[in-house]
Short mmCIF file of C-alpha atoms and ligand atoms in Angstrom, two decimals:
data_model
loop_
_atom_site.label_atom_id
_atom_site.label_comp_id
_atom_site.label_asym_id
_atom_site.label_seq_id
_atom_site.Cartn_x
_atom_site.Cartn_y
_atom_site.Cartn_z
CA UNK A 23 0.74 -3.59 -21.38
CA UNK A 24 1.09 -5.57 -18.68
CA UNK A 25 3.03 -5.01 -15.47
CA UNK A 26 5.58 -7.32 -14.66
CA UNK A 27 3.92 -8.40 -11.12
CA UNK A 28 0.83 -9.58 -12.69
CA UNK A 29 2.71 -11.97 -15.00
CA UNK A 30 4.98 -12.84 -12.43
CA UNK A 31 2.62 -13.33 -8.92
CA UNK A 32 -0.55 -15.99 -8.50
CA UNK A 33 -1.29 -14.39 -4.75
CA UNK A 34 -0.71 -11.33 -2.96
CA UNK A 35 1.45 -13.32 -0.96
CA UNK A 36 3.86 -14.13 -3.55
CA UNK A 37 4.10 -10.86 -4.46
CA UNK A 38 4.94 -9.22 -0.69
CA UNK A 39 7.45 -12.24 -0.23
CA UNK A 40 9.55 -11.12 -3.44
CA UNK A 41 9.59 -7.35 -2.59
CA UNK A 42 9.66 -7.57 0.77
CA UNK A 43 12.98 -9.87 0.60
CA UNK A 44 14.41 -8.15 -2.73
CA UNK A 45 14.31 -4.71 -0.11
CA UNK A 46 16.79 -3.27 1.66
CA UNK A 47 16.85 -3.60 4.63
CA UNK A 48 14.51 -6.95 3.80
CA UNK A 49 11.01 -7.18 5.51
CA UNK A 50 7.93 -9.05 5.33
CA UNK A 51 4.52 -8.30 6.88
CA UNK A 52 3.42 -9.58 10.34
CA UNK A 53 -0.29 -10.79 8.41
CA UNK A 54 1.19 -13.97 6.97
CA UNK A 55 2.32 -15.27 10.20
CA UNK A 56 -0.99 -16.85 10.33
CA UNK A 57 -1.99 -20.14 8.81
CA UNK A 58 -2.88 -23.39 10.80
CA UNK A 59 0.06 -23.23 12.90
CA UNK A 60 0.41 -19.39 13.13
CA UNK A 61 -2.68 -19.17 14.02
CA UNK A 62 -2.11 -22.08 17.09
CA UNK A 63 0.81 -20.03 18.29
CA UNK A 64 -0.77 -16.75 18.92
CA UNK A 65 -3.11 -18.95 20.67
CA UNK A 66 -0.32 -20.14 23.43
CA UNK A 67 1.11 -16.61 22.98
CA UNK A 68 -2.51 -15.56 24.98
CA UNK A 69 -1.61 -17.87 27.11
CA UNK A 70 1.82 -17.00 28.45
CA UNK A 71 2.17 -14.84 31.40
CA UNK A 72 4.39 -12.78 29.22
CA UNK A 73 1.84 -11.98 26.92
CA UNK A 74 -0.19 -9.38 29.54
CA UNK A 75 -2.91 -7.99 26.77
CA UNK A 76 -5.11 -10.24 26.54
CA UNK A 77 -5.90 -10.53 29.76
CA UNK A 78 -6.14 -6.99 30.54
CA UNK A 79 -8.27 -6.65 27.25
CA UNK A 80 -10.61 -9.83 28.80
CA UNK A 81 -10.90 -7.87 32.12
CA UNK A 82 -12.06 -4.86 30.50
CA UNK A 83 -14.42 -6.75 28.48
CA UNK A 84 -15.77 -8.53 31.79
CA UNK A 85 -15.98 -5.77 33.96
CA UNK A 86 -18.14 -3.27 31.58
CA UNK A 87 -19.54 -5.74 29.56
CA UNK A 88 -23.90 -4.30 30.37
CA UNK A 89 -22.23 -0.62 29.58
CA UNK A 90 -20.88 -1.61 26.00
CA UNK A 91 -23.57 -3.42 24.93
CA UNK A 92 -25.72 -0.52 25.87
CA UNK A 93 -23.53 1.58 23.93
CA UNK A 94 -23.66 -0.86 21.02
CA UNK A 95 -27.58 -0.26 20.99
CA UNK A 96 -27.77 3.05 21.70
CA UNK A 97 -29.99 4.96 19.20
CA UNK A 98 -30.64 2.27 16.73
CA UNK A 99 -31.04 -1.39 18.61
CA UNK A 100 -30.31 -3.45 15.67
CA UNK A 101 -27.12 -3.81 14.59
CA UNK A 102 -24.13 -5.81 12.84
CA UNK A 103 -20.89 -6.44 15.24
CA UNK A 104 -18.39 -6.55 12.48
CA UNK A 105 -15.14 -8.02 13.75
CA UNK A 106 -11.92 -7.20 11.84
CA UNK A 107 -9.10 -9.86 12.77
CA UNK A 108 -11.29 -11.50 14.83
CA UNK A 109 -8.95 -14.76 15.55
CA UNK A 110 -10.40 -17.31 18.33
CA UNK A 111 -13.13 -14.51 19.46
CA UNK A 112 -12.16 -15.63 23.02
CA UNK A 113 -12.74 -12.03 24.54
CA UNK A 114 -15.39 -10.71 22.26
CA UNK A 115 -17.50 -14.02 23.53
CA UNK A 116 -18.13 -12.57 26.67
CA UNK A 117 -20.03 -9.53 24.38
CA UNK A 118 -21.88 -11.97 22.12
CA UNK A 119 -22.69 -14.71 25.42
CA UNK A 120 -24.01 -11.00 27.24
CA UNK A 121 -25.80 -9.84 23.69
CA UNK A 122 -27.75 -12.76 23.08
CA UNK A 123 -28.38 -13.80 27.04
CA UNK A 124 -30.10 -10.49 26.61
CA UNK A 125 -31.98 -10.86 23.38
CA UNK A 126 -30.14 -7.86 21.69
CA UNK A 127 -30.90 -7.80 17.92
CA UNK A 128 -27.94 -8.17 16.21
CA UNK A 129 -25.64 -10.87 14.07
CA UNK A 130 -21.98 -11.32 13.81
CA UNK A 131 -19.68 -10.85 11.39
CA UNK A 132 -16.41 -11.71 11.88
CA UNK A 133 -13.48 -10.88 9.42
CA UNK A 134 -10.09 -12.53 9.16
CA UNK A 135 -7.64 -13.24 6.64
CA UNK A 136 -6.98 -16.78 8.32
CA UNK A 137 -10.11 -19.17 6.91
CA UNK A 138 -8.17 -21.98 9.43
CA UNK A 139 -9.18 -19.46 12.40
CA UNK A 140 -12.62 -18.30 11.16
CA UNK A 141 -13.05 -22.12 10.62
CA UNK A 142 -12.40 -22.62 14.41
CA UNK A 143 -14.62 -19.88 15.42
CA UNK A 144 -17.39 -20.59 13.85
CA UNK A 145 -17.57 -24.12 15.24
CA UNK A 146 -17.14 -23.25 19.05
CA UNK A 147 -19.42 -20.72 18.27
CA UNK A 148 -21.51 -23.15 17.03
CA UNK A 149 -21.52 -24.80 19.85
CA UNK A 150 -21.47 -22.57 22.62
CA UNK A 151 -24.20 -20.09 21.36
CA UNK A 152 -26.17 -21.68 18.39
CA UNK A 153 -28.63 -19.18 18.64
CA UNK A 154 -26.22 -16.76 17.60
CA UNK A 155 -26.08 -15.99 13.52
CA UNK A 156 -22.76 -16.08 12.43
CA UNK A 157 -21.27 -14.91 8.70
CA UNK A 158 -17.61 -15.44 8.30
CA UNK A 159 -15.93 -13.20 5.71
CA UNK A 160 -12.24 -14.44 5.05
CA UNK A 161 -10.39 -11.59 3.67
CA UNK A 162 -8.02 -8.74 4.43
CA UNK A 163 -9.50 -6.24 6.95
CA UNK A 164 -10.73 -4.18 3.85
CA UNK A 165 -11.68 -6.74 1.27
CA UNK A 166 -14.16 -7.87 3.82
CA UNK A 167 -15.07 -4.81 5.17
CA UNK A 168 -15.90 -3.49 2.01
CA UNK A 169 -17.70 -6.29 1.08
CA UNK A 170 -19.64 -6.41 3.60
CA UNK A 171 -20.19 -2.77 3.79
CA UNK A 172 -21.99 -3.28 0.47
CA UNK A 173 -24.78 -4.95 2.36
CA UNK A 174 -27.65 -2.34 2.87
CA UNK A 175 -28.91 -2.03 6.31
CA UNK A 176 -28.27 -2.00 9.99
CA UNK A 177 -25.97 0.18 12.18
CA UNK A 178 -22.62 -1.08 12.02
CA UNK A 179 -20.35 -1.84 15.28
CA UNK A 180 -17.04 -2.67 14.25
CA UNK A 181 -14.81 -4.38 16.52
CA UNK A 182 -10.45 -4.04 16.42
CA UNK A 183 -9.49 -6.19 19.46
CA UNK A 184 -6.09 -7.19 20.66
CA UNK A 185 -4.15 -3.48 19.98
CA UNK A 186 -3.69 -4.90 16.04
CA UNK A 187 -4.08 -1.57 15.57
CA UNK A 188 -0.63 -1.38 16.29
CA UNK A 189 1.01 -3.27 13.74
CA UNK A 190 0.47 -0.46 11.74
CA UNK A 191 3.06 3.00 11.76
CA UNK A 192 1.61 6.00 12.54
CA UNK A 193 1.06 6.80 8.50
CA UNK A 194 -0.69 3.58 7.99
CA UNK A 195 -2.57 3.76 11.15
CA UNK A 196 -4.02 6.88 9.94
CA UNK A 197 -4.93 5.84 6.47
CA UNK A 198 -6.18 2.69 7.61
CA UNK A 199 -8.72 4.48 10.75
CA UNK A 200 -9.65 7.05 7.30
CA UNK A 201 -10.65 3.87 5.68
CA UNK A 202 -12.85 2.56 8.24
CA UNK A 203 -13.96 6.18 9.13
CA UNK A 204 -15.39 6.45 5.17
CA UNK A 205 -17.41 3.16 5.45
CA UNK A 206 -19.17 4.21 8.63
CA UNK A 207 -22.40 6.29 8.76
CA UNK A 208 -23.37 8.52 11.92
CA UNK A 209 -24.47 5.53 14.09
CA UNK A 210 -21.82 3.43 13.47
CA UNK A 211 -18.99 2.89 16.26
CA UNK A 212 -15.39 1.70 16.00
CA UNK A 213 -14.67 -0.34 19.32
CA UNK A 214 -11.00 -0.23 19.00
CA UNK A 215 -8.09 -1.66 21.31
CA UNK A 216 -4.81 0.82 22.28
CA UNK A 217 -2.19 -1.03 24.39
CA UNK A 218 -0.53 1.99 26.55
CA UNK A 219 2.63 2.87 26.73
CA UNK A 220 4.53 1.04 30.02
CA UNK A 221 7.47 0.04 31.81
CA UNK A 222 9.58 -0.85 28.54
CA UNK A 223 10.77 -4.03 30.24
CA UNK A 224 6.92 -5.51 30.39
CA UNK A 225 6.85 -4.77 27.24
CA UNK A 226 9.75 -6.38 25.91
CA UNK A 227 9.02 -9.45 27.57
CA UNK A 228 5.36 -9.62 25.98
CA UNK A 229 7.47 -10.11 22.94
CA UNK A 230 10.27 -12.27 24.36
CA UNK A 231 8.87 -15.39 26.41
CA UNK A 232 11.68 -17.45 27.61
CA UNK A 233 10.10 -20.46 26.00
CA UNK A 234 10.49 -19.52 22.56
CA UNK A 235 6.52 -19.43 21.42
CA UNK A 236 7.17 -15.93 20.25
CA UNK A 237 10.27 -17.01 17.98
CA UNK A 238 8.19 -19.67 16.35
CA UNK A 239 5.43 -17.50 15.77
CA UNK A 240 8.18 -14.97 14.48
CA UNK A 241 9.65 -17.85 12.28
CA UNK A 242 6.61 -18.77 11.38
CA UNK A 243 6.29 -16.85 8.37
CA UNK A 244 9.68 -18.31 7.00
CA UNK A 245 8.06 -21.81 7.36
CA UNK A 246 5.04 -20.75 5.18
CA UNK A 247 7.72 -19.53 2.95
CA UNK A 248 9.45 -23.37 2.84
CA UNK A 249 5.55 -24.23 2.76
CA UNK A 250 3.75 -23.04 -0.09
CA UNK A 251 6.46 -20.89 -2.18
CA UNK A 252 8.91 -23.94 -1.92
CA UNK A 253 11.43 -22.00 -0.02
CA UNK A 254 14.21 -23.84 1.85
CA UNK A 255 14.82 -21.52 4.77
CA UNK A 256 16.64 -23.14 7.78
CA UNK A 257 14.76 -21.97 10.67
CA UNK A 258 17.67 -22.59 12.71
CA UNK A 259 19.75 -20.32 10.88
CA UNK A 260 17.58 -16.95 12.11
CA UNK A 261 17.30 -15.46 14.99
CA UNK A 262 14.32 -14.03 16.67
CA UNK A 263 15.12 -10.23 17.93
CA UNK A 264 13.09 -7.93 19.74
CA UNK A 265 13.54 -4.13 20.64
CA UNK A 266 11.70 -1.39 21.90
CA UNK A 267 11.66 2.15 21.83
CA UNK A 268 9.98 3.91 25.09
CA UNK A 269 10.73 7.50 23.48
CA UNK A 270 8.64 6.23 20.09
CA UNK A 271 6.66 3.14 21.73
CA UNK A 272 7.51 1.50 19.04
CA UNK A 273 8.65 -2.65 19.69
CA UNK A 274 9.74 -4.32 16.73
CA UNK A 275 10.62 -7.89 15.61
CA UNK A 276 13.70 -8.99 13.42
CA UNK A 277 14.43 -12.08 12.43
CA UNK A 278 18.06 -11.81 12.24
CA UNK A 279 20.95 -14.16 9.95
CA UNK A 280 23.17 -15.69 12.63
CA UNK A 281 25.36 -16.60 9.38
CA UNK A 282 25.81 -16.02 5.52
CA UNK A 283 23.65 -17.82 3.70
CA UNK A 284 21.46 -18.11 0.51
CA UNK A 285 18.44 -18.98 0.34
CA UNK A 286 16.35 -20.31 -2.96
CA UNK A 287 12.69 -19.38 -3.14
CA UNK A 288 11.54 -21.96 -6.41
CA UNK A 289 7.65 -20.62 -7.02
CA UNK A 290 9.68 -16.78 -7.33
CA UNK A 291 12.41 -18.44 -9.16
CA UNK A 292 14.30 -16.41 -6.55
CA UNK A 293 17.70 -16.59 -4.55
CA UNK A 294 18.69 -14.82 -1.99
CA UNK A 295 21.63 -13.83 -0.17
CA UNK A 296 21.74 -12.60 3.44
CA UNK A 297 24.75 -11.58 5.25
CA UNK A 298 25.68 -12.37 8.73
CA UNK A 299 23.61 -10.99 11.06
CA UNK A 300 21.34 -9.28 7.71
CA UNK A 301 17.81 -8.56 9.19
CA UNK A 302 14.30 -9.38 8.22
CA UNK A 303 11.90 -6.62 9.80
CA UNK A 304 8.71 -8.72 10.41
CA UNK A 305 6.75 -6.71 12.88
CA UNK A 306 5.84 -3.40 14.82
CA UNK A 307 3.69 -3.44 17.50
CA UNK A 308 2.89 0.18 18.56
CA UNK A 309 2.09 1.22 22.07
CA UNK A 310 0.82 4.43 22.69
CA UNK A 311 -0.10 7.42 24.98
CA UNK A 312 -3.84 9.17 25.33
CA UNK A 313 -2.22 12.23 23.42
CA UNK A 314 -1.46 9.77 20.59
CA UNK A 315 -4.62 8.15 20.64
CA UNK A 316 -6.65 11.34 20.00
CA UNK A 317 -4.38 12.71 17.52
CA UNK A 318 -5.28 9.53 15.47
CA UNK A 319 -8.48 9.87 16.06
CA UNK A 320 -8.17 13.59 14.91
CA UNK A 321 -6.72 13.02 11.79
CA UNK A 322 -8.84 10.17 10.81
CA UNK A 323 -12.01 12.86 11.66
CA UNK A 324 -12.96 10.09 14.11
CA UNK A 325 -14.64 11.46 17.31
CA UNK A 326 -13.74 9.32 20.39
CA UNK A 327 -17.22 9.23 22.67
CA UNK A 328 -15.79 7.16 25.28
CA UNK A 329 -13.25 4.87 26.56
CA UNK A 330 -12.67 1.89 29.02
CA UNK A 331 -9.34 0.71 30.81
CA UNK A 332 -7.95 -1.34 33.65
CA UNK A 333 -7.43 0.03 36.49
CA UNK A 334 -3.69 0.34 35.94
CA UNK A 335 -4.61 2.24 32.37
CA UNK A 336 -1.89 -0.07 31.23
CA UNK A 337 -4.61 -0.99 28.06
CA UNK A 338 -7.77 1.36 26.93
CA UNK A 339 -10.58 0.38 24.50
CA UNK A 340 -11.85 3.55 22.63
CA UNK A 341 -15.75 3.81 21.47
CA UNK A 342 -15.14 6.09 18.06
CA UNK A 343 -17.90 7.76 15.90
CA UNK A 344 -17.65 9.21 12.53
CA UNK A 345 -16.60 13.35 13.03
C1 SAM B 26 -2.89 -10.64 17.04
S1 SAM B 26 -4.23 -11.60 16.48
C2 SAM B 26 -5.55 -10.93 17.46
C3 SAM B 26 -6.81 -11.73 17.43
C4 SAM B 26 -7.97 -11.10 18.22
N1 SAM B 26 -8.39 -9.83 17.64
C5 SAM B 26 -7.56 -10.89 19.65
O1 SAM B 26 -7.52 -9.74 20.08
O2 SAM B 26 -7.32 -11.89 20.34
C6 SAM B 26 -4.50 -10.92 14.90
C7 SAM B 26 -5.60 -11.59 14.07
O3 SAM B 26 -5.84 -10.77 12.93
C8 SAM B 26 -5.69 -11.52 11.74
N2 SAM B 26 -5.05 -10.61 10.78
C9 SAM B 26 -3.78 -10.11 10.82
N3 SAM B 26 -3.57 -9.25 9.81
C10 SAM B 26 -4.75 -9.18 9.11
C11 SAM B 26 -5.19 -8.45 7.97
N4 SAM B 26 -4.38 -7.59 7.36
N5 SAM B 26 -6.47 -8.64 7.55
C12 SAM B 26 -7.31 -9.50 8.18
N6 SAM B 26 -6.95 -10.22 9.27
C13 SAM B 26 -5.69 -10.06 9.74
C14 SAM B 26 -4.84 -12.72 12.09
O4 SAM B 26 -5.12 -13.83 11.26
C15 SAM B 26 -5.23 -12.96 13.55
O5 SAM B 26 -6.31 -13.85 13.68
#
């Protein structure tokens, strides 16, 4: 027989979008905040001042950047560098600009479920290093990685930039470094990106700009809603809300009801009914301590050979290998 969702859903989108707001308390994941315009938004987000991890991840990048690769070729010198959520590639450039200025034998994969961004990638990459061979997988982290661990072959490197680690909890975080840990043989490495614990108010303000990017990008995902499942959300009708937790290191985003309202949904055939100030959880983004960090590790039966920071240790980059 079949199950109700698969007479009922055309995407995986669809699907998330009716359970997530038929919940309680309602929620949707952070991953569709990305299309065209999503995707433009994290790209000012990198930009603010606010937004302090990209830089510190760029400076990390930049000042160890002969070290890494070395540690990329170390054993076997061919390999894959297989980029899950890769977005613009801005910092993992300097690595490819360094990998090919220094005829290292390897090609790029890079994985994202946003074909708009791997679109954009590939032609500045294109340009700026056509030597370079490029294959695009569009995808979820594990469609794609599974696909393309199905090709036989080279050592893997797989890259997790930005801390997207930590949209996942704890649980998932686990399950999801398992996952990667299963797919990789003894000379693969996981470069992976922690942002540390700080002062909570830096934090909150990476998640909080005064202009209001953040909110879009937050909103963002109500707009795709309007977009594609013929939704009629009133953007100005939620509230972006951010909090963090410095005993956890947990921050979280709401979007939040500022009044009673229902909303119709007409690909789900769905209506909905918030409440004033009725929350949508969107999105966690974890920060973390080194005791954290190699507890993960431990119960993923990842090993962690290595890691890189800025000189505050405000951000670290871990080198894993399978246990
Ligand atoms: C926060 S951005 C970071 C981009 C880049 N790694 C960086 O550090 O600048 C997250 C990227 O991952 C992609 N993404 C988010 N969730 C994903 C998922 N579940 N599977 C594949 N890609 C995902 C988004 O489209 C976006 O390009």
């Amino acid at each position: 027989m079949q199950k109700p969702t698969e007479l009922l859903f055309k995407t995986q989108f669809e699907e998330d979008v009716h359970s997530g707001l038929t919940d309680f308390p309602k929620h949707l994941s952070s991953k569709y905040f990305y299309d065209e315009k999503g995707d433009k938004l994290f790209q000012d987000i990198m930009h603010m001042p606010e937004y302090y991890l990209t830089q510190k991840e760029y400076d990390i990048l930049l000042n160890h950047t002969a070290k890494i690769a070395q540690l990329f070729a170390s054993g076997n010198p061919k390999f894959r560098l297989i980029e899950l959520g890769a977005g613009d590639g801005k910092k993992t450039k300097i690595l490819l600009k360094h990998l090919l200025e220094n005829n290292f034998d390897f090609k790029y994969q890079p994985i994202d479920i946003s074909q708009n961004v791997l679109n954009g990638l590939e032609a500045s990459l294109k340009r700026e290093l056509p030597q370079m061979t490029v294959e695009p997988q569009q995808g979820t982290y594990f469609e794609a990685l599974e696909k393309l661990n199905s090709e036989n072959g080279s050592k893997k490197i797989i890259l997790f930039l930005g801390s997207n680690i930590g949209n996942l909890l704890h649980e998932q975080a686990i399950d999801f470094l398992k996952s990667v840990q299963e797919l990789m043989q003894k000379d693969d490495l996981f470069f992976i990106g922690f942002d540390m614990k700080k002062n909570p108010q830096t934090i909150l303000d990476a998640y909080n700009d005064q202009t209001g990017i953040t909110a879009a990008f937050n909103k963002n995902v109500l707009a795709r809603i309007n977009k594609e499942l013929g939704g009629n959300f009133n953007l100005d009708k939620f509230l972006h809300w951010e909090v963090y937790d410095p005993e956890s290191g947990t921050a979280k985003s709401y979007l939040v009801a500022k009044e009673a309202q229902s909303v119709s949904i007409n690909k789900l055939n769905l209506l909905i009914d918030f409440d004033q100030w009725e929350t949508i959880h969107t999105e966690i983004s974890q920060k973390y301590d080194d005791k954290v960090v190699t507890w993960l590790a431990e119960k993923a039966n990842l090993k962690i050979e290595t890691e890189f920071s800025d000189v505050e240790k405000q951000y670290k980059n871990f080198v894993l290998r399978k246990g």
